[in-house]
Structures are given as structure tokens and as C-alpha cells.
Short mmCIF file of C-alpha atoms and ligand atoms in Angstrom, two decimals:
data_model
loop_
_atom_site.label_atom_id
_atom_site.label_comp_id
_atom_site.label_asym_id
_atom_site.label_seq_id
_atom_site.Cartn_x
_atom_site.Cartn_y
_atom_site.Cartn_z
CA ARG A 1 133.58 65.51 187.91
CA ARG A 2 131.72 62.81 189.71
CA PRO A 3 131.43 63.46 193.44
CA ASP A 4 131.77 60.79 196.04
CA LEU A 5 128.12 59.96 196.43
CA PRO A 6 127.32 57.86 199.48
CA SER A 7 127.08 54.22 198.49
CA ARG A 8 123.94 53.70 200.61
CA CYS A 9 120.83 55.80 200.42
CA THR A 10 120.59 58.41 203.13
CA TYR A 11 117.39 59.96 204.33
CA GLY A 12 117.77 63.38 205.82
CA ARG A 13 115.11 66.00 206.22
CA SER A 14 114.22 67.20 202.81
CA LYS A 15 114.90 70.66 201.58
CA ASP A 16 112.12 73.05 200.73
CA SER A 17 112.85 72.97 197.04
CA PRO A 18 109.95 73.99 194.78
CA HIS A 19 109.89 70.42 193.49
CA SER A 20 109.88 68.81 196.90
CA ASN A 21 106.42 68.96 198.36
CA LYS A 22 107.34 67.63 201.78
CA SER A 23 106.51 70.89 203.50
CA CYS A 24 103.64 71.59 201.14
CA PRO A 25 101.79 68.39 200.26
CA LYS A 26 99.48 70.20 197.87
CA PRO A 27 101.64 72.54 195.81
CA VAL A 28 99.59 75.25 194.19
CA ARG A 29 100.41 75.59 190.51
CA PRO A 30 100.62 79.11 189.21
CA LYS A 31 98.48 79.84 186.15
CA ILE A 32 101.57 80.39 184.03
CA LEU A 33 104.55 78.09 184.48
CA ASN A 34 108.11 79.33 184.00
CA SER A 35 109.14 76.23 182.06
CA VAL A 36 108.02 72.67 181.48
CA LEU A 37 110.04 71.68 184.57
CA ASP A 38 107.42 73.36 186.76
CA ASN A 39 104.91 70.85 185.42
CA ILE A 40 106.82 67.86 186.85
CA ALA A 41 105.01 66.03 189.70
CA GLY A 42 101.44 66.57 190.87
CA THR A 43 100.04 63.68 188.78
CA PRO A 44 96.41 62.56 189.14
CA MET A 45 95.14 59.56 191.10
CA ILE A 46 92.43 57.86 189.07
CA ARG A 47 90.01 55.13 190.17
CA LEU A 48 89.86 51.98 188.06
CA ASN A 49 86.20 51.21 187.53
CA ASN A 50 86.12 48.10 185.39
CA ILE A 51 89.07 45.73 185.57
CA GLY A 52 88.91 45.08 189.33
CA LYS A 53 85.19 44.40 189.10
CA SER A 54 85.59 41.94 186.25
CA GLU A 55 88.29 40.18 188.29
CA GLY A 56 85.79 39.77 191.14
CA LEU A 57 87.48 42.27 193.46
CA LYS A 58 85.43 44.44 195.82
CA CYS A 59 88.27 46.66 197.07
CA GLU A 60 88.98 50.06 195.54
CA ILE A 61 91.82 50.20 193.00
CA LEU A 62 93.48 53.55 192.38
CA ALA A 63 96.09 54.30 189.73
CA LYS A 64 98.81 56.88 190.37
CA CYS A 65 99.03 58.11 186.80
CA GLU A 66 102.67 59.04 186.27
CA PHE A 67 102.29 58.77 182.50
CA PHE A 68 100.81 62.30 182.67
CA GLN A 69 104.26 63.70 183.49
CA PRO A 70 105.61 66.09 180.81
CA GLY A 71 108.32 63.64 179.70
CA GLY A 72 105.82 60.78 179.78
CA SER A 73 106.97 58.97 182.92
CA LEU A 74 107.57 59.07 186.64
CA LYS A 75 111.30 59.34 185.94
CA ASP A 76 110.94 63.08 185.21
CA ARG A 77 110.84 63.45 189.00
CA ILE A 78 114.24 61.87 189.56
CA ALA A 79 115.85 63.52 186.53
CA LEU A 80 115.00 66.95 187.93
CA ARG A 81 115.85 66.03 191.51
CA MET A 82 119.23 64.43 190.67
CA ILE A 83 120.25 67.39 188.51
CA GLU A 84 119.07 70.10 190.92
CA ASP A 85 120.63 68.40 193.96
CA ALA A 86 123.94 68.14 192.07
CA GLU A 87 123.70 71.77 190.94
CA GLU A 88 123.08 72.85 194.51
CA LYS A 89 126.14 70.96 195.70
CA GLY A 90 128.20 72.59 192.94
CA PHE A 91 128.87 69.30 191.12
CA ILE A 92 127.25 70.49 187.88
CA LYS A 93 128.66 73.70 186.45
CA PRO A 94 127.64 75.82 183.47
CA GLY A 95 128.67 74.17 180.21
CA ALA A 96 128.62 70.71 181.82
CA THR A 97 127.89 67.46 180.02
CA ILE A 98 125.40 65.26 181.86
CA ILE A 99 125.71 61.52 181.32
CA GLU A 100 123.23 58.83 182.31
CA PRO A 101 122.82 55.09 181.68
CA SER A 102 119.10 54.48 181.28
CA SER A 103 116.47 52.07 180.02
CA GLY A 104 114.93 55.15 178.43
CA ASN A 105 112.54 56.99 180.69
CA THR A 106 115.20 58.51 182.93
CA GLY A 107 117.02 59.37 179.71
CA ILE A 108 113.98 61.25 178.41
CA GLY A 109 113.59 63.09 181.73
CA VAL A 110 117.29 63.98 181.86
CA ALA A 111 117.29 65.09 178.21
CA MET A 112 114.26 67.29 178.89
CA VAL A 113 115.86 68.94 181.93
CA CYS A 114 119.10 69.43 179.97
CA ALA A 115 117.19 70.96 177.03
CA VAL A 116 115.62 73.52 179.38
CA LYS A 117 118.77 74.21 181.40
CA GLY A 118 121.17 74.18 178.44
CA TYR A 119 123.44 71.25 179.35
CA ARG A 120 124.91 68.81 176.86
CA CYS A 121 123.29 65.41 177.46
CA ILE A 122 124.56 61.89 176.74
CA ILE A 123 122.33 58.87 177.33
CA VAL A 124 123.69 55.32 177.22
CA MET A 125 121.03 52.71 176.58
CA PRO A 126 120.91 48.95 175.82
CA GLN A 127 119.80 47.99 172.29
CA ARG A 128 116.66 46.20 173.46
CA MET A 129 114.89 49.40 174.48
CA SER A 130 112.33 50.85 172.09
CA LEU A 131 113.15 53.17 169.18
CA GLU A 132 110.33 55.44 170.28
CA LYS A 133 112.34 56.35 173.38
CA VAL A 134 115.47 57.00 171.30
CA ALA A 135 113.54 59.26 168.92
CA THR A 136 112.18 61.30 171.84
CA MET A 137 115.61 61.71 173.42
CA LYS A 138 117.20 62.69 170.11
CA ALA A 139 114.49 65.27 169.52
CA LEU A 140 115.34 66.71 172.95
CA GLY A 141 118.94 67.09 171.78
CA ALA A 142 120.53 64.15 173.61
CA GLU A 143 123.39 62.15 172.12
CA ILE A 144 122.64 58.44 172.32
CA TYR A 145 125.02 55.52 172.76
CA ARG A 146 123.54 52.03 172.35
CA THR A 147 125.15 49.02 174.02
CA ALA A 148 124.60 45.31 173.28
CA ASN A 149 121.88 43.52 175.24
CA GLY A 150 122.57 41.18 178.12
CA ILE A 151 126.03 42.45 179.10
CA PRO A 152 126.48 42.19 182.89
CA PHE A 153 126.29 45.64 184.47
CA ASP A 154 129.83 45.42 185.91
CA GLN A 155 131.43 44.88 182.47
CA PRO A 156 132.99 47.87 180.66
CA GLU A 157 130.76 47.28 177.58
CA SER A 158 127.50 47.49 179.55
CA HIS A 159 125.43 50.68 179.48
CA VAL A 160 126.64 51.42 183.02
CA GLY A 161 130.26 50.67 182.03
CA VAL A 162 130.17 52.85 178.90
CA ALA A 163 128.61 55.74 180.86
CA ARG A 164 131.44 55.49 183.43
CA ARG A 165 134.08 55.52 180.67
CA LEU A 166 132.52 58.58 179.01
CA MET A 167 132.53 60.36 182.36
CA GLU A 168 136.29 59.69 182.64
CA GLU A 169 136.93 60.89 179.08
CA ILE A 170 134.78 64.03 178.86
CA PRO A 171 135.94 67.07 180.81
CA ASN A 172 133.35 68.90 182.95
CA SER A 173 131.02 65.92 182.79
CA PHE A 174 128.78 64.52 185.52
CA LEU A 175 127.36 61.03 185.82
CA LEU A 176 123.98 61.13 187.58
CA ASP A 177 123.92 57.36 188.20
CA GLN A 178 120.31 56.68 189.17
CA TYR A 179 121.32 53.21 190.40
CA ARG A 180 123.32 54.70 193.29
CA ASN A 181 122.21 58.32 193.58
CA PRO A 182 120.21 58.94 196.81
CA SER A 183 118.32 61.76 195.06
CA ASN A 184 116.48 59.02 193.11
CA PRO A 185 114.61 57.46 196.09
CA LEU A 186 114.38 60.87 197.76
CA ALA A 187 112.37 62.24 194.82
CA HIS A 188 109.79 59.54 195.57
CA TYR A 189 110.01 59.83 199.35
CA ASP A 190 109.35 63.58 199.17
CA GLY A 191 107.17 63.66 196.08
CA THR A 192 105.42 60.53 194.80
CA ALA A 193 104.70 59.11 198.27
CA GLU A 194 103.45 62.43 199.66
CA GLU A 195 101.09 62.81 196.73
CA ILE A 196 99.76 59.27 197.16
CA LEU A 197 99.17 59.79 200.90
CA ASP A 198 97.55 63.16 200.30
CA ALA A 199 95.19 61.81 197.62
CA CYS A 200 94.19 58.96 199.94
CA ASP A 201 93.96 61.06 203.13
CA ASN A 202 96.52 58.63 204.59
CA LYS A 203 94.10 55.74 204.19
CA LEU A 204 95.49 52.93 202.08
CA ASP A 205 95.90 49.21 202.51
CA MET A 206 98.24 48.20 199.69
CA VAL A 207 100.66 49.77 197.20
CA VAL A 208 101.99 47.92 194.16
CA ILE A 209 105.31 48.97 192.64
CA GLY A 210 107.44 47.60 189.77
CA THR A 211 111.21 47.70 190.29
CA GLY A 212 113.98 48.85 187.97
CA THR A 213 116.46 50.95 189.92
CA GLY A 214 114.19 50.34 192.92
CA GLY A 215 114.11 54.09 193.59
CA THR A 216 110.32 54.26 193.49
CA LEU A 217 110.00 51.25 195.78
CA THR A 218 112.55 52.58 198.27
CA GLY A 219 111.19 56.11 198.51
CA VAL A 220 107.47 55.31 198.39
CA ALA A 221 107.60 52.26 200.66
CA ARG A 222 109.68 53.98 203.33
CA LYS A 223 107.37 56.99 203.58
CA ILE A 224 104.18 54.92 203.46
CA LYS A 225 105.36 52.51 206.17
CA GLU A 226 106.17 55.56 208.35
CA ARG A 227 102.64 56.94 207.97
CA CYS A 228 100.57 53.76 207.42
CA PRO A 229 102.52 50.91 209.01
CA ASN A 230 99.79 48.39 208.17
CA CYS A 231 99.78 49.16 204.47
CA LYS A 232 101.12 46.19 202.47
CA ILE A 233 103.94 46.89 200.06
CA VAL A 234 103.87 44.64 197.01
CA ALA A 235 106.86 44.68 194.65
CA VAL A 236 106.90 43.21 191.15
CA ASP A 237 110.01 42.00 189.32
CA PRO A 238 110.14 40.32 185.88
CA GLU A 239 111.05 36.65 185.49
CA GLY A 240 114.75 36.73 184.59
CA SER A 241 115.53 39.70 186.84
CA LEU A 242 117.47 39.26 190.08
CA ILE A 243 115.89 41.89 192.35
CA ALA A 244 113.14 39.88 194.09
CA GLU A 245 113.50 38.22 197.45
CA PRO A 246 113.94 35.45 198.44
CA ALA A 247 116.63 34.87 195.80
CA GLU A 248 115.19 31.42 194.94
CA LEU A 249 112.34 33.23 193.17
CA ASN A 250 114.79 34.53 190.56
CA GLN A 251 115.90 32.77 187.42
CA LYS A 252 119.17 34.10 186.05
CA GLY A 253 119.55 34.57 182.31
CA LYS A 254 115.87 34.37 181.32
CA LYS A 255 115.05 37.12 178.82
CA PHE A 256 112.16 39.51 179.39
CA GLU A 257 110.65 42.20 177.19
CA VAL A 258 108.76 44.53 179.50
CA GLU A 259 110.92 47.66 179.59
CA GLY A 260 112.03 49.70 182.59
CA ILE A 261 111.73 46.98 185.21
CA GLY A 262 114.11 44.16 186.10
CA LYS A 263 117.88 44.09 186.48
CA ASP A 264 120.72 41.58 186.63
CA PHE A 265 121.87 43.14 189.92
CA VAL A 266 120.30 44.78 192.96
CA PRO A 267 120.90 48.52 192.63
CA THR A 268 122.16 50.39 195.70
CA ALA A 269 119.11 52.67 195.35
CA CYS A 270 116.87 49.65 195.97
CA ASP A 271 116.10 49.05 199.64
CA ARG A 272 113.98 45.92 199.90
CA GLN A 273 113.33 45.92 203.65
CA PHE A 274 109.79 47.32 203.42
CA VAL A 275 108.43 44.79 200.93
CA ASP A 276 105.74 42.47 202.29
CA LYS A 277 105.64 40.27 199.20
CA TRP A 278 107.44 39.96 195.86
CA TYR A 279 105.80 38.70 192.68
CA LYS A 280 107.64 37.53 189.57
CA ALA A 281 106.12 38.81 186.34
CA ALA A 282 105.74 37.26 182.88
CA ASP A 283 105.71 39.32 179.65
CA LYS A 284 102.49 37.94 178.17
CA GLU A 285 100.37 38.70 181.25
CA SER A 286 102.00 42.15 181.53
CA PHE A 287 101.33 43.19 177.92
CA GLN A 288 97.82 41.77 177.86
CA MET A 289 96.95 43.69 181.02
CA ALA A 290 98.51 46.90 179.64
CA ARG A 291 96.20 46.57 176.62
CA ARG A 292 93.22 46.00 178.93
CA ILE A 293 94.07 49.14 180.94
CA VAL A 294 93.98 51.15 177.72
CA ARG A 295 90.82 49.47 176.38
CA GLU A 296 88.79 49.12 179.57
CA GLU A 297 89.90 52.12 181.65
CA GLY A 298 90.94 54.57 178.91
CA LEU A 299 94.37 55.12 180.44
CA LEU A 300 97.21 55.33 177.90
CA VAL A 301 99.84 53.38 179.83
CA GLY A 302 103.05 51.50 179.00
CA GLY A 303 103.86 47.81 179.54
CA SER A 304 105.14 47.96 183.13
CA SER A 305 101.78 49.39 184.24
CA GLY A 306 100.24 46.16 182.96
CA THR A 307 102.80 44.23 185.00
CA ALA A 308 101.96 46.18 188.16
CA LEU A 309 98.21 45.79 187.75
CA HIS A 310 98.19 42.11 186.73
CA TYR A 311 100.32 41.04 189.71
CA GLY A 312 98.70 43.67 191.93
CA ILE A 313 95.34 41.97 191.31
CA GLN A 314 96.97 38.68 192.27
CA ALA A 315 98.22 40.31 195.49
CA MET A 316 94.82 41.87 196.29
CA LYS A 317 93.34 38.36 196.02
CA ASP A 318 96.18 36.71 197.99
CA PHE A 319 95.95 39.27 200.83
CA GLY A 320 92.14 39.15 200.73
CA LEU A 321 91.49 42.88 200.24
CA LYS A 322 87.81 43.51 200.90
CA GLU A 323 85.17 46.11 200.19
CA GLY A 324 86.18 49.40 201.81
CA GLN A 325 89.88 48.63 201.46
CA ARG A 326 92.08 50.41 198.96
CA CYS A 327 95.05 49.54 196.75
CA VAL A 328 97.22 52.03 194.84
CA VAL A 329 99.05 50.85 191.71
CA ILE A 330 101.72 53.05 190.14
CA PHE A 331 101.41 53.44 186.36
CA VAL A 332 104.91 54.55 185.40
CA ASP A 333 104.99 55.44 181.72
CA SER A 334 102.94 56.05 178.64
CA ILE A 335 101.80 54.23 175.53
CA ARG A 336 103.90 56.65 173.44
CA ASN A 337 107.04 54.58 174.09
CA TYR A 338 105.55 51.37 172.69
CA MET A 339 103.66 52.17 169.48
CA THR A 340 105.65 49.55 167.55
CA ARG A 341 105.69 47.06 170.42
CA PHE A 342 102.81 45.84 172.58
CA LEU A 343 100.33 48.08 170.78
CA ASN A 344 101.17 46.34 167.53
CA ASP A 345 99.23 43.09 166.95
CA GLU A 346 101.95 41.65 164.73
CA TRP A 347 104.65 42.23 167.34
CA MET A 348 102.41 40.65 169.98
CA GLY A 349 101.36 37.73 167.74
CA GLU A 350 104.90 36.77 166.66
CA ARG A 351 105.82 36.28 170.31
CA GLY A 352 102.71 34.36 171.29
CA TYR A 353 101.58 37.20 173.55
CA LEU A 354 98.09 37.27 172.05
CA GLU A 355 97.31 33.68 173.05
CA ASP A 356 94.36 33.48 175.43
CA GLU A 357 93.85 37.24 175.20
CA GLU A 358 90.40 38.02 176.53
CA GLU A 359 87.75 39.10 174.07
CA GLU A 360 86.76 42.75 174.12
CA PRO A 361 84.22 43.23 176.87
CA SER A 362 80.70 43.45 175.46
CA LYS A 363 79.09 46.78 176.19
N1 PMP B 1 108.46 51.12 184.69
C1 PMP B 1 109.11 51.79 183.72
C2 PMP B 1 108.47 51.87 182.37
C3 PMP B 1 110.35 52.39 183.96
O1 PMP B 1 110.99 53.05 182.98
C4 PMP B 1 110.92 52.28 185.25
C5 PMP B 1 112.25 52.91 185.53
N2 PMP B 1 113.34 52.29 184.90
C6 PMP B 1 110.24 51.54 186.25
C7 PMP B 1 109.01 50.98 185.93
C8 PMP B 1 110.83 51.28 187.60
O2 PMP B 1 111.12 52.40 188.38
P1 PMP B 1 112.35 52.43 189.36
O3 PMP B 1 113.60 52.63 188.53
O4 PMP B 1 112.09 53.57 190.28
O5 PMP B 1 112.42 51.12 190.08
#
């Protein structure tokens, strides 16, 4: 059953697990992998060659391309880390049922790990998340519970509340709880951040990160401030979410459609102390930029990558990043999750998201 996880994130020295590259920043992949889980992490860093230029920026913009993960998002890292840390501590036993409330990508990662390791998997997800994510999780063998949209997280009918109830009801079950589990930020502290620093030879001036659980922000920002104290940390939170600081930036109750970022509470896994500046993000700008990333850079990203880049460009301008300086933007998930959403002109048009969309660049 659920252990007493610490309510604040703790940062100890990391273990030398094969998936933690702290002691080995450049893990060498064997030619033949034992399972798909060995293909988690080690994503490419890719230079953006066109969008920055057309926005008048001279600095270098690099994308940490997490959509190349086997489950399609950066959340594969935390799914594996949360499950393996809990296995190591003896909290997950053979025959266990693993339960997770998720906006989808963690659910896909958890379902993938459970498929490989043979655990029963239950994912609890709000209705508003895309059917593409549900189809992927179902194909991986997960059982899905959908909850109504907009229910406050502390109510029993919310996706968090339903997951807690299922954990009480199902014997030999374990709730991973990415919102509180310290293995979430640790996966990024040990993995994502190390890979970013390694790719950049410790030379970077800005990192841009969208926030959902805040695990990426917490882990990446902490490690990068340790190694590159002058690097600016820029965090992006949708209009309608309550994570940004100062609190006056936030507008309670406003609906937003970009998936995976934004919450009606500040998760315990989210440590905001390293953020130099918060930006509030609108849906239209986010989706239009996601389409530009696909069209102009050839990178098959999801909506929150558009959010990060659009507001990242704003931040690069606000902080005056110059030629020779470098900004890393994290592209979290893949186009696969959104075929019927921002990729679809009708879906975009009905919502007014196509207004003022830039013409295709002439070649
Ligand atoms: N973008 C997408 C598409 C996501 O699914 C998530 C995770 N929910 C994030 C961004 C934010 O990541 P984190 O939970 O680490 O803040």
C-alpha cells in the first residue's frame, strides 16, 4: 500500500541506477536493448534554424526533444523512475496494481512500464484530455477512468481524488502520485538536466520550461543553477492555471486547452524558488507556434512545446539574449497525441485559433 512519501521533495545523492546518468553523463547504449525501457532518456538536442531568425533573434535556440522518447514524452523518465524507486523500497510487489492520476503522458509512460514489467495499471484522467492519449494507454493494457473537467483537485470526484479512492479499495495497489513523489523531480535532476548540461558543455544562458506537476522545472532548474548560476530559468504557465508567481499573474477559473501544463493548485513536486521569470500563456499563441515548429523546423511536437517556444522567444527578447548566447527550450511531447486537435484546421478554426496565423513562409 501507499508508503509515507515525504511531503517535500528531498534531494539526496542519486543512486547509480542504469536510468540515472548522474555518475555517467553519457550513457553508452548497447547495440541490442533488453526492453523498450532501456530506450528511455538520452534524447537529442536539436538546433532551431528558422523560427528564431524570423523573430529577429541572434542567440542560439536549442530544443531538448523529449518527444523522441519511446512513449512519446518526457514523462517516460518519471514513470520509470517512480516505479523503480518504489520497487527498490519494496513498496511495489509482484502482482501489484499501479494507479496514477495523469493528464495523459505520465499515464502512457506508466502503462508502458507496467506492460513490460507485468503490473496491472489504472490511469485516472480528466475528460478534457485527448482521445489519442486514451487509445495509446488502452493499447498498452491500462484501465482508464475518466473524471469530469474542472473539479478541484482536493475533491473526491477529481482525478486525484478518484485515484486515492481506488488505492484504498484495491488490495496490493500503489499510487505513484507524481504531484508529490520526489522521484518525479529527481528523474529530471539526474537525467534531463544532466543531458542538457552535457549537450551544452555547461554553457547555457536560459532554459524555458512549461509547468504541470512542476517536476521538470524543479529538477532541471535546481541542477542547472548549481552548475550555471547565471543561467536564467523561465517558467511558463497557462492563463487560468494557478502555478505562476507572483499570484496576481494568475486568473482563477479561466479555461485553457493546451494539455499537460497548468493546474488549479501548486503541486508539492513544484519548487518555484529557482525561477527568474514566469510567463502566462494563451492557447492561440501556443497552438500556432506548435504548428510553426512542425512546419518550419520539421519537429513533430505537441501543443505545450509551442507554449514553451512562443513565450521563450518573448523571454529571450525581454532578457536581451545576444549573438553567442544560448537558450534551451524543452519540447515535452509529440504530435501523435493531438491529431484531432491542434493539427486539425476545423478544430482550430472553431475556436478562433487560426486568426492571424502567419502565412507559410515562402521558400
Ligand atoms: N507538457 C506536456 C505535454 C505534459 O504532458 C507535461 C506533464 N504533465 C508537461 C508539459 C509539464 O511537465 P511537468 O509535469 O514536469 O511540469
